[in-house]
mmCIF file of C-alpha atoms in Angstrom:
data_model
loop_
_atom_site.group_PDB
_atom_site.id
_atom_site.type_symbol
_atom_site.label_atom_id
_atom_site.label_comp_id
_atom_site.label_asym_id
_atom_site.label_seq_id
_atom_site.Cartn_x
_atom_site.Cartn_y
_atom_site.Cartn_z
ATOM 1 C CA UNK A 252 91.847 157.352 24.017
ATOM 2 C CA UNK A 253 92.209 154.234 25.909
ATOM 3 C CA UNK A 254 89.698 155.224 28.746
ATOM 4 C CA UNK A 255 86.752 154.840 25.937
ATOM 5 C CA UNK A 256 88.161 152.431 24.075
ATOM 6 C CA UNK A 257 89.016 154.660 20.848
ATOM 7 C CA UNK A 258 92.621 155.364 18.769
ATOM 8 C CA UNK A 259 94.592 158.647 19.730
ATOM 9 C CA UNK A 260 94.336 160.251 16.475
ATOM 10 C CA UNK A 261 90.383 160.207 16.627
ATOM 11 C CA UNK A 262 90.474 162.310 20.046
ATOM 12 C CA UNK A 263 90.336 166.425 19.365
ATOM 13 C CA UNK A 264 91.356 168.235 22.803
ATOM 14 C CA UNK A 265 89.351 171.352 23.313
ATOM 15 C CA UNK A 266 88.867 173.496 26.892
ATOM 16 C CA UNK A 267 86.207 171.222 28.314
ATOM 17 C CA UNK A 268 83.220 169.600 27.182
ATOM 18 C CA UNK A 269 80.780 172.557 26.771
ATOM 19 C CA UNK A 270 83.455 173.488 24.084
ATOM 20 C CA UNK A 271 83.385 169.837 22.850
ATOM 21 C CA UNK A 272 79.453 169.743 22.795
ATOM 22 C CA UNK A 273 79.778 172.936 20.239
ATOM 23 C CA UNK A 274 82.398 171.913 18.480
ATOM 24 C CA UNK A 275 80.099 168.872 17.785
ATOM 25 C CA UNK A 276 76.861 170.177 17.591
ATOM 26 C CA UNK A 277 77.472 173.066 15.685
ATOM 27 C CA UNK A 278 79.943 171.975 13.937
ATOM 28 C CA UNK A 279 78.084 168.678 12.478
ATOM 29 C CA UNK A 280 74.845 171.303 11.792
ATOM 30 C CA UNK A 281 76.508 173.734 9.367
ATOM 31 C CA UNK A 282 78.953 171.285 7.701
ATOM 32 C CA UNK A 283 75.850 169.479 6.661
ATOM 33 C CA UNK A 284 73.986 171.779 5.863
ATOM 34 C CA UNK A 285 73.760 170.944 2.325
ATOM 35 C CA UNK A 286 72.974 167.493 2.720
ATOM 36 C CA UNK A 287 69.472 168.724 3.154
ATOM 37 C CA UNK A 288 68.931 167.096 6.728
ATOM 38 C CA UNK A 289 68.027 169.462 9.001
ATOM 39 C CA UNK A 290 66.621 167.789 11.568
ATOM 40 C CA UNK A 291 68.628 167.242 15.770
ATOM 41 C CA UNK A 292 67.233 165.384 18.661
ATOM 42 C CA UNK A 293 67.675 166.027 22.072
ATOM 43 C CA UNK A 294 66.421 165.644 24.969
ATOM 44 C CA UNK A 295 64.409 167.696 28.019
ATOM 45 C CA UNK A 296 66.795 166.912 30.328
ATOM 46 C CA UNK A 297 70.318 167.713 28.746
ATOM 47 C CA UNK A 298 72.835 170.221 30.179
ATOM 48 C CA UNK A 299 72.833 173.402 28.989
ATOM 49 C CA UNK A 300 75.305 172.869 27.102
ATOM 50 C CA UNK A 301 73.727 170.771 24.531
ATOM 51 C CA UNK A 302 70.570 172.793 25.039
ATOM 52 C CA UNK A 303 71.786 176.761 24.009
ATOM 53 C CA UNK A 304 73.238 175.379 21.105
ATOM 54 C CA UNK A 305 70.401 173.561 19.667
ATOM 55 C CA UNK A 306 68.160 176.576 21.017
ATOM 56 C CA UNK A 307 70.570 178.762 18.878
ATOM 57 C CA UNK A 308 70.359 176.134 15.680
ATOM 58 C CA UNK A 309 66.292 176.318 15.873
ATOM 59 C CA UNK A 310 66.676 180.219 15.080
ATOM 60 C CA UNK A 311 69.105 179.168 12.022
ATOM 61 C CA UNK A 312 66.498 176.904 10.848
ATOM 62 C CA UNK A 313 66.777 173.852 12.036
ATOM 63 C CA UNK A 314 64.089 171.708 13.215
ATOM 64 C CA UNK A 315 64.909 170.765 16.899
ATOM 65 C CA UNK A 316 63.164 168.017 18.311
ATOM 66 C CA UNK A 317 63.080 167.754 22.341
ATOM 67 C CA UNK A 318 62.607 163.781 23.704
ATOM 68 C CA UNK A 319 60.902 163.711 27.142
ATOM 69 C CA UNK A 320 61.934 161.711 30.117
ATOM 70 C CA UNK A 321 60.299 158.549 31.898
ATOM 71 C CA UNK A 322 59.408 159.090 35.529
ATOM 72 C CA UNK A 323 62.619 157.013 36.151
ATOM 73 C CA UNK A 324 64.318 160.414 34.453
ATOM 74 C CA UNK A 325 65.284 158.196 31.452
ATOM 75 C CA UNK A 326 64.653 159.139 27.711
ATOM 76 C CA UNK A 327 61.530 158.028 26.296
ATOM 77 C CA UNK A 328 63.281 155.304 24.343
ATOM 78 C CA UNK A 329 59.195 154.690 22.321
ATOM 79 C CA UNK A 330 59.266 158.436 21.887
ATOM 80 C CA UNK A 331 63.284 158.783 20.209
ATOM 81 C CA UNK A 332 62.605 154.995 18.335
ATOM 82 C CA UNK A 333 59.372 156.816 16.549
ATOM 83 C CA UNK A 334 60.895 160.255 16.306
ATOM 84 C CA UNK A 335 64.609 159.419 15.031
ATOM 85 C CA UNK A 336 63.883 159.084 11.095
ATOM 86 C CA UNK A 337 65.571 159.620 7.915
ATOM 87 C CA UNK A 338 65.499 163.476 8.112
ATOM 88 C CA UNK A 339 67.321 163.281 10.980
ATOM 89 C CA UNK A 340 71.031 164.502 11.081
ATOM 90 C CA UNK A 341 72.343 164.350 15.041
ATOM 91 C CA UNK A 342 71.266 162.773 17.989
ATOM 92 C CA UNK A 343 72.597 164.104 21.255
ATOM 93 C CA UNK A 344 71.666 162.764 24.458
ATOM 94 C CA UNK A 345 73.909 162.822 27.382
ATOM 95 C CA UNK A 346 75.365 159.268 28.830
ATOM 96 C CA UNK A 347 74.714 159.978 32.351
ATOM 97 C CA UNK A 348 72.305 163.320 33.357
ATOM 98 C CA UNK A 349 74.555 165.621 35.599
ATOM 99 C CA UNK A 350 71.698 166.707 38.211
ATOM 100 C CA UNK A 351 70.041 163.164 39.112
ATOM 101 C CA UNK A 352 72.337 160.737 37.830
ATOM 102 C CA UNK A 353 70.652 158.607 35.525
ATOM 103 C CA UNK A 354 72.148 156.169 33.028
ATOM 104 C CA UNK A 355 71.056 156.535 29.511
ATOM 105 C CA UNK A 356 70.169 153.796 26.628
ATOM 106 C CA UNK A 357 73.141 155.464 24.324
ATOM 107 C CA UNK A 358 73.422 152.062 22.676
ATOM 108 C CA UNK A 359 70.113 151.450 22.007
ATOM 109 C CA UNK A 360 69.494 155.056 20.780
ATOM 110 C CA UNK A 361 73.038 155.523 18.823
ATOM 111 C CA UNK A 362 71.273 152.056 16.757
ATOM 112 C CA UNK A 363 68.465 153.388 15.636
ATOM 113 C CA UNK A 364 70.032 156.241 14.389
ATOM 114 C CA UNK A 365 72.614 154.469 12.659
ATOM 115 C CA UNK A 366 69.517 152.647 11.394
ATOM 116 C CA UNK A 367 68.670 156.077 9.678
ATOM 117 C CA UNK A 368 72.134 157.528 8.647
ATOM 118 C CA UNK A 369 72.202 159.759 11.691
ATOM 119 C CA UNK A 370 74.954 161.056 13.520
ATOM 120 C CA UNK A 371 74.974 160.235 17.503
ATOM 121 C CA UNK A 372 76.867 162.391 19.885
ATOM 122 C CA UNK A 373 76.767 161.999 23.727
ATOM 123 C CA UNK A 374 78.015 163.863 26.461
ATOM 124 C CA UNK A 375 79.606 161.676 28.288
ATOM 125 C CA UNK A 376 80.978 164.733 31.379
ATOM 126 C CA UNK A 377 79.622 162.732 33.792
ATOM 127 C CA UNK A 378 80.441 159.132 32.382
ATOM 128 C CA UNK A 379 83.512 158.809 31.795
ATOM 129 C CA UNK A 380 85.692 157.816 34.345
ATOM 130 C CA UNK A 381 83.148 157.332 36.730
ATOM 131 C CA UNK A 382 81.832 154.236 35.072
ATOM 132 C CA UNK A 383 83.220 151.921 32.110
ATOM 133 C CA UNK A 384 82.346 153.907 29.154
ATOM 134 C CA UNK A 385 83.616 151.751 25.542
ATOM 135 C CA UNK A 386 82.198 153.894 22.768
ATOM 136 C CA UNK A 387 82.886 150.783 20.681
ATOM 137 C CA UNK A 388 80.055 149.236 22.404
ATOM 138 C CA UNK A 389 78.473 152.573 22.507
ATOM 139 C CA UNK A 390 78.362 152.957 19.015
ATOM 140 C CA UNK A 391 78.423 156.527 19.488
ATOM 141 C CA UNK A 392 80.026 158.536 16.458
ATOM 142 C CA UNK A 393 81.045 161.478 18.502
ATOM 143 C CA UNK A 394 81.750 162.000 22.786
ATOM 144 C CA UNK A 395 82.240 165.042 24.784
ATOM 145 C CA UNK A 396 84.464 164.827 27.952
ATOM 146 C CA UNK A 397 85.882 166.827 30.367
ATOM 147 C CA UNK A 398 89.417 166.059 32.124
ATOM 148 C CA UNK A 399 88.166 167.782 35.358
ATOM 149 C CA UNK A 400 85.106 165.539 36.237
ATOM 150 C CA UNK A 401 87.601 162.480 36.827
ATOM 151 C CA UNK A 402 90.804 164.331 38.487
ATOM 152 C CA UNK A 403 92.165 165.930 35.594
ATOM 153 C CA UNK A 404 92.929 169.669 35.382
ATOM 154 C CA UNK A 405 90.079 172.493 34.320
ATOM 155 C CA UNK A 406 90.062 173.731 31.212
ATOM 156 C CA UNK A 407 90.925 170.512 29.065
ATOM 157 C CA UNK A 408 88.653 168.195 27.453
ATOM 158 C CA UNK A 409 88.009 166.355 24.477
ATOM 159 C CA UNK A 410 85.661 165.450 21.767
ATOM 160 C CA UNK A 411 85.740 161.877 19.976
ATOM 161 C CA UNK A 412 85.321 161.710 16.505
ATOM 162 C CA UNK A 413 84.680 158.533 14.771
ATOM 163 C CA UNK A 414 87.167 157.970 12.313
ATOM 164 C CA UNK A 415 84.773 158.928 9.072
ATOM 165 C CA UNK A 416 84.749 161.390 6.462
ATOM 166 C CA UNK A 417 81.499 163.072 7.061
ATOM 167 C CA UNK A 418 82.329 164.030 11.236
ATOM 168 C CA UNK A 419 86.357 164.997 9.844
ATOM 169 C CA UNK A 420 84.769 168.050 7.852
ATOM 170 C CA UNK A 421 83.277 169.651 11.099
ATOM 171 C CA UNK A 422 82.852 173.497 10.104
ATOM 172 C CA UNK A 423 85.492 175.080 13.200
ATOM 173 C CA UNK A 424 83.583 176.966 15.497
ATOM 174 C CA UNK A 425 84.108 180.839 14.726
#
């Protein structure tokens, strides 16, 4: 909790961040399913583990919508400012990409969907403890992590879930 800047009782410890990235991705999706928003961004150049899941979520009927990267390998921040809108319900884009290394906007993205009511989640696997990562300054509702990318053991990680009744009714992953 103190590495990104969050209190203890807002961290949920899962086997690694692929579990974390379900727990939130899923999780988020069918608890809100009512609320009529059925919309998740990603982007083309997330792990796999953000990417199955919203494949699977597409075949449950929900509209996924796939943000391409800059030559730089950065999300098109003109493409996620005109695509993140008020039917959409996540936002998950990875802090840092795990096969060329580049930094993402999360702030500026995590604002405009705030902007719209939207839930931001990042997988931050390769972020955190490798560079400062505050997910106060973030703004991020929800962060995947895994203890093994910065010397802890395999098989632990950890979600972060903003302290906030809509992300504490995440439907448990079955």
């Amino acid at each position: 909790a103190e590495l990104i800047n969050v209190r203890a009782e807002e961290i949920v410890f899962t086997a690694g961040a692929t579990e974390s990235n379900n727990l939130a991705i899923f999780g988020i999706a069918r608890a809100s399913r009512v609320a009529g928003r059925k919309r998740i961004i990603t982007s083309a150049i997330e792990h796999k583990a953000v990417l199955l899941p919203c494949k699977k979520l597409e075949k449950e009927g929900f509209e996924i919508v796939v943000l391409p990267a800059e030559s730089d390998g950065r999300v098109s921040l003109a493409a996620a400012r005109e695509l993140i809108n008020d039917q959409t319900l996540l936002v998950s884009i990875q802090a840092a990409n795990n096969e060329i290394g580049t930094i993402q906007p999360i702030a500026e993205i995590a604002q405009w969907a705030r902007e719209h009511d939207a839930i931001m989640h990042t997988d931050a696997a390769q972020a955190v403890g490798k560079l400062p990562v505050d997910v106060q300054a973030l703004g991020v509702d929800m962060l995947s992590m895994s203890a093994h990318k910065f010397y802890g053991p395999k098989g632990i990680g950890a979600l972060y879930l903003r302290s906030s009744a809509q992300l504490r009714n995440l439907m448990p992953l079955a």
